[in-house]
Amino acid sequence: MEISFILLDSNDKAPMELLLLADPSEKLVKEYLQKGDCYTANLNSEVVGVLLTNKTAPHTVEIMNVAVKESYQNQGIGKKMIKYVINEIKKQPDIDCIEIGTGNPGVGQMLLYQKCGFRIVGVDLDFFRRTHPEERIYENGIECRDMILMKMDLKEEE
Ligand code: ACO
């Protein structure tokens, strides 16, 4: 399976349907898109994955959104895409920290991010109720209410 990764430029159309798999708020996704870099994972010219980053502090990049098309999930694409983007971020000399967050029901995501080198650093209680006040989000049969904060210290890793 030959996957290629592309950093979209501002004229390219981002795959909104895929982005909404990771965050149901189109409004928030559009805000992140305006501020950051959007990568796609491509298989035979089909977009099968997407990853969106924002610079959230002077030396920090956060992976705001990562998603793989449902029919292609659990085949290693998400992990390859995250590792590819980590390497791209490492090329930016001013960045020394990468962050990522996932909802409290996201056990699979938490394992995946740890396998990619992230560590759990905290919990932002009621994050999803604050940021998505108009809806309750459910995953794995429980409310996605708190944000599990994860981090990779690029200096420490080296
Ligand atoms: N138990 C054990 N291991 C698990 C579990 C689980 N429940 N779920 C995932 N994993 C592990 C797998 O074992 C695998 O590791 P391995 O390669 O060592 O075997 C890894 O996590 C999964 O890797 P991939 O196959 O690369 O993952 P995938 O291509 O399916 O992409 C993603 C993962 C992006 C989370 C995808 O499933 C998806 O799009 N989900 C819906 C949207 C979503 O939840 N996005 C993340 C929201 S948080 C955010 O955007 C920052």
Tab-separated table of N, CA and C and ligand atoms in Angstrom, residues 18 21-23 63-70 72-82 100-103 107-109 111-113 115 139, ligand 1:
chain	number	residue	atom	x	y	z
A	18	LEU	N	-14.126	14.436	5.801
A	18	LEU	CA	-13.174	13.664	6.613
A	18	LEU	C	-12.830	14.403	7.907
A	21	LEU	N	-15.157	13.955	10.720
A	21	LEU	CA	-15.121	12.679	11.462
A	21	LEU	C	-14.439	12.867	12.817
A	22	ALA	N	-13.470	13.774	12.851
A	22	ALA	CA	-12.694	13.986	14.084
A	22	ALA	C	-13.284	15.076	14.964
A	23	ASP	N	-14.073	15.981	14.378
A	23	ASP	CA	-14.679	17.083	15.139
A	23	ASP	C	-15.984	17.452	14.455
A	63	ILE	N	-1.692	19.220	16.905
A	63	ILE	CA	-2.470	18.468	15.903
A	63	ILE	C	-3.937	18.611	16.325
A	64	MET	N	-4.673	19.414	15.569
A	64	MET	CA	-6.044	19.764	15.952
A	64	MET	C	-7.034	18.680	15.529
A	65	ASN	N	-6.688	17.992	14.436
A	65	ASN	CA	-7.672	17.122	13.816
A	65	ASN	C	-6.935	16.057	13.008
A	66	VAL	N	-7.311	14.803	13.209
A	66	VAL	CA	-6.744	13.730	12.377
A	66	VAL	C	-7.860	12.723	12.096
A	67	ALA	N	-7.982	12.332	10.853
A	67	ALA	CA	-9.043	11.383	10.501
A	67	ALA	C	-8.637	10.550	9.293
A	68	VAL	N	-9.118	9.315	9.303
A	68	VAL	CA	-8.906	8.397	8.180
A	68	VAL	C	-10.289	7.918	7.732
A	69	LYS	N	-10.490	7.828	6.423
A	69	LYS	CA	-11.763	7.358	5.870
A	69	LYS	C	-12.146	6.040	6.516
A	70	GLU	N	-13.432	5.888	6.873
A	70	GLU	CA	-13.839	4.723	7.654
A	70	GLU	C	-13.386	3.392	7.040
A	72	TYR	N	-10.887	2.705	5.423
A	72	TYR	CA	-9.422	2.515	5.430
A	72	TYR	C	-8.845	2.532	6.837
A	73	GLN	N	-9.725	2.611	7.854
A	73	GLN	CA	-9.213	2.669	9.228
A	73	GLN	C	-8.604	1.323	9.657
A	74	ASN	N	-7.758	1.386	10.686
A	74	ASN	CA	-7.095	0.194	11.251
A	74	ASN	C	-6.194	-0.529	10.265
A	75	GLN	N	-5.641	0.208	9.328
A	75	GLN	CA	-4.687	-0.393	8.383
A	75	GLN	C	-3.325	0.323	8.467
A	76	GLY	N	-3.155	1.121	9.510
A	76	GLY	CA	-1.852	1.759	9.722
A	76	GLY	C	-1.711	3.143	9.102
A	77	ILE	N	-2.747	3.632	8.430
A	77	ILE	CA	-2.625	4.925	7.731
A	77	ILE	C	-2.518	6.087	8.730
A	78	GLY	N	-3.355	6.060	9.771
A	78	GLY	CA	-3.337	7.150	10.759
A	78	GLY	C	-1.960	7.271	11.407
A	79	LYS	N	-1.401	6.123	11.781
A	79	LYS	CA	-0.091	6.120	12.446
A	79	LYS	C	0.992	6.658	11.497
A	80	LYS	N	0.953	6.193	10.242
A	80	LYS	CA	1.954	6.673	9.265
A	80	LYS	C	1.826	8.182	9.066
A	81	MET	N	0.592	8.651	8.988
A	81	MET	CA	0.355	10.081	8.734
A	81	MET	C	0.851	10.919	9.922
A	82	ILE	N	0.557	10.483	11.146
A	82	ILE	CA	1.011	11.232	12.332
A	82	ILE	C	2.541	11.249	12.380
A	100	ILE	N	-1.406	17.175	21.270
A	100	ILE	CA	-2.584	16.555	20.647
A	100	ILE	C	-3.558	16.250	21.779
A	101	GLY	N	-4.825	16.284	21.483
A	101	GLY	CA	-5.808	15.979	22.529
A	101	GLY	C	-6.838	15.015	21.997
A	102	THR	N	-7.437	14.274	22.922
A	102	THR	CA	-8.544	13.417	22.508
A	102	THR	C	-9.574	13.356	23.616
A	103	GLY	N	-10.795	13.039	23.243
A	103	GLY	CA	-11.869	12.983	24.224
A	103	GLY	C	-11.713	11.791	25.159
A	107	VAL	N	-10.231	5.738	23.730
A	107	VAL	CA	-9.130	4.866	24.188
A	107	VAL	C	-8.218	4.449	23.027
A	108	GLY	N	-8.817	4.155	21.868
A	108	GLY	CA	-8.005	3.766	20.706
A	108	GLY	C	-7.079	4.892	20.297
A	109	GLN	N	-7.616	6.110	20.260
A	109	GLN	CA	-6.804	7.279	19.904
A	109	GLN	C	-5.677	7.467	20.919
A	111	LEU	N	-4.184	5.260	22.729
A	111	LEU	CA	-3.129	4.252	22.499
A	111	LEU	C	-2.314	4.615	21.268
A	112	LEU	N	-3.022	4.996	20.220
A	112	LEU	CA	-2.326	5.348	18.978
A	112	LEU	C	-1.347	6.504	19.204
A	113	TYR	N	-1.810	7.549	19.898
A	113	TYR	CA	-0.944	8.714	20.088
A	113	TYR	C	0.263	8.343	20.962
A	115	LYS	N	1.625	5.394	21.024
A	115	LYS	CA	2.508	4.618	20.137
A	115	LYS	C	3.312	5.543	19.224
A	139	GLU	N	-19.318	8.895	22.216
A	139	GLU	CA	-18.412	7.971	21.546
A	139	GLU	C	-18.240	6.768	22.458
B	1	ACO	N1	-7.196	-1.072	21.352
B	1	ACO	C1	-5.889	-1.299	21.106
B	1	ACO	N2	-5.202	-0.661	20.139
B	1	ACO	C2	-5.869	0.222	19.399
B	1	ACO	C3	-7.223	0.494	19.574
B	1	ACO	C4	-7.898	-0.190	20.613
B	1	ACO	N3	-9.187	0.043	20.872
B	1	ACO	N4	-7.597	1.406	18.662
B	1	ACO	C5	-6.495	1.708	17.943
B	1	ACO	N5	-5.458	0.989	18.405
B	1	ACO	C6	-4.078	1.007	17.955
B	1	ACO	C7	-3.883	-0.069	16.925
B	1	ACO	O1	-3.413	-1.242	17.528
B	1	ACO	C8	-2.839	0.524	16.010
B	1	ACO	O2	-1.549	0.324	16.512
B	1	ACO	P1	-0.538	-0.729	15.800
B	1	ACO	O3	-0.261	-0.160	14.451
B	1	ACO	O4	0.658	-0.714	16.669
B	1	ACO	O5	-1.244	-2.028	15.750
B	1	ACO	C9	-3.168	1.994	16.097
B	1	ACO	O6	-3.783	2.238	17.324
B	1	ACO	C10	-4.160	2.359	14.993
B	1	ACO	O7	-3.411	2.763	13.993
B	1	ACO	P2	-3.959	3.045	12.535
B	1	ACO	O8	-4.466	1.826	11.850
B	1	ACO	O9	-2.828	3.775	11.919
B	1	ACO	O10	-5.183	4.013	12.786
B	1	ACO	P3	-6.217	4.577	11.703
B	1	ACO	O11	-5.621	4.586	10.350
B	1	ACO	O12	-7.515	3.887	11.886
B	1	ACO	O13	-6.364	6.088	12.178
B	1	ACO	C11	-7.825	7.446	13.520
B	1	ACO	C12	-6.715	6.375	13.525
B	1	ACO	C13	-7.328	8.695	12.831
B	1	ACO	C14	-8.153	7.755	14.994
B	1	ACO	C15	-9.060	6.885	12.769
B	1	ACO	O14	-9.486	5.693	13.378
B	1	ACO	C16	-10.218	7.848	12.651
B	1	ACO	O15	-10.302	8.610	11.701
B	1	ACO	N6	-11.176	7.820	13.621
B	1	ACO	C17	-12.344	8.695	13.578
B	1	ACO	C18	-11.974	10.157	13.796
B	1	ACO	C19	-11.213	10.369	15.094
B	1	ACO	O16	-11.552	9.857	16.149
B	1	ACO	N7	-10.132	11.189	15.023
B	1	ACO	C20	-9.285	11.548	16.160
B	1	ACO	C21	-9.963	12.587	16.992
B	1	ACO	S1	-8.826	13.403	18.077
B	1	ACO	C22	-8.020	14.530	17.101
B	1	ACO	O17	-8.445	14.748	15.989
B	1	ACO	C23	-6.751	15.227	17.610
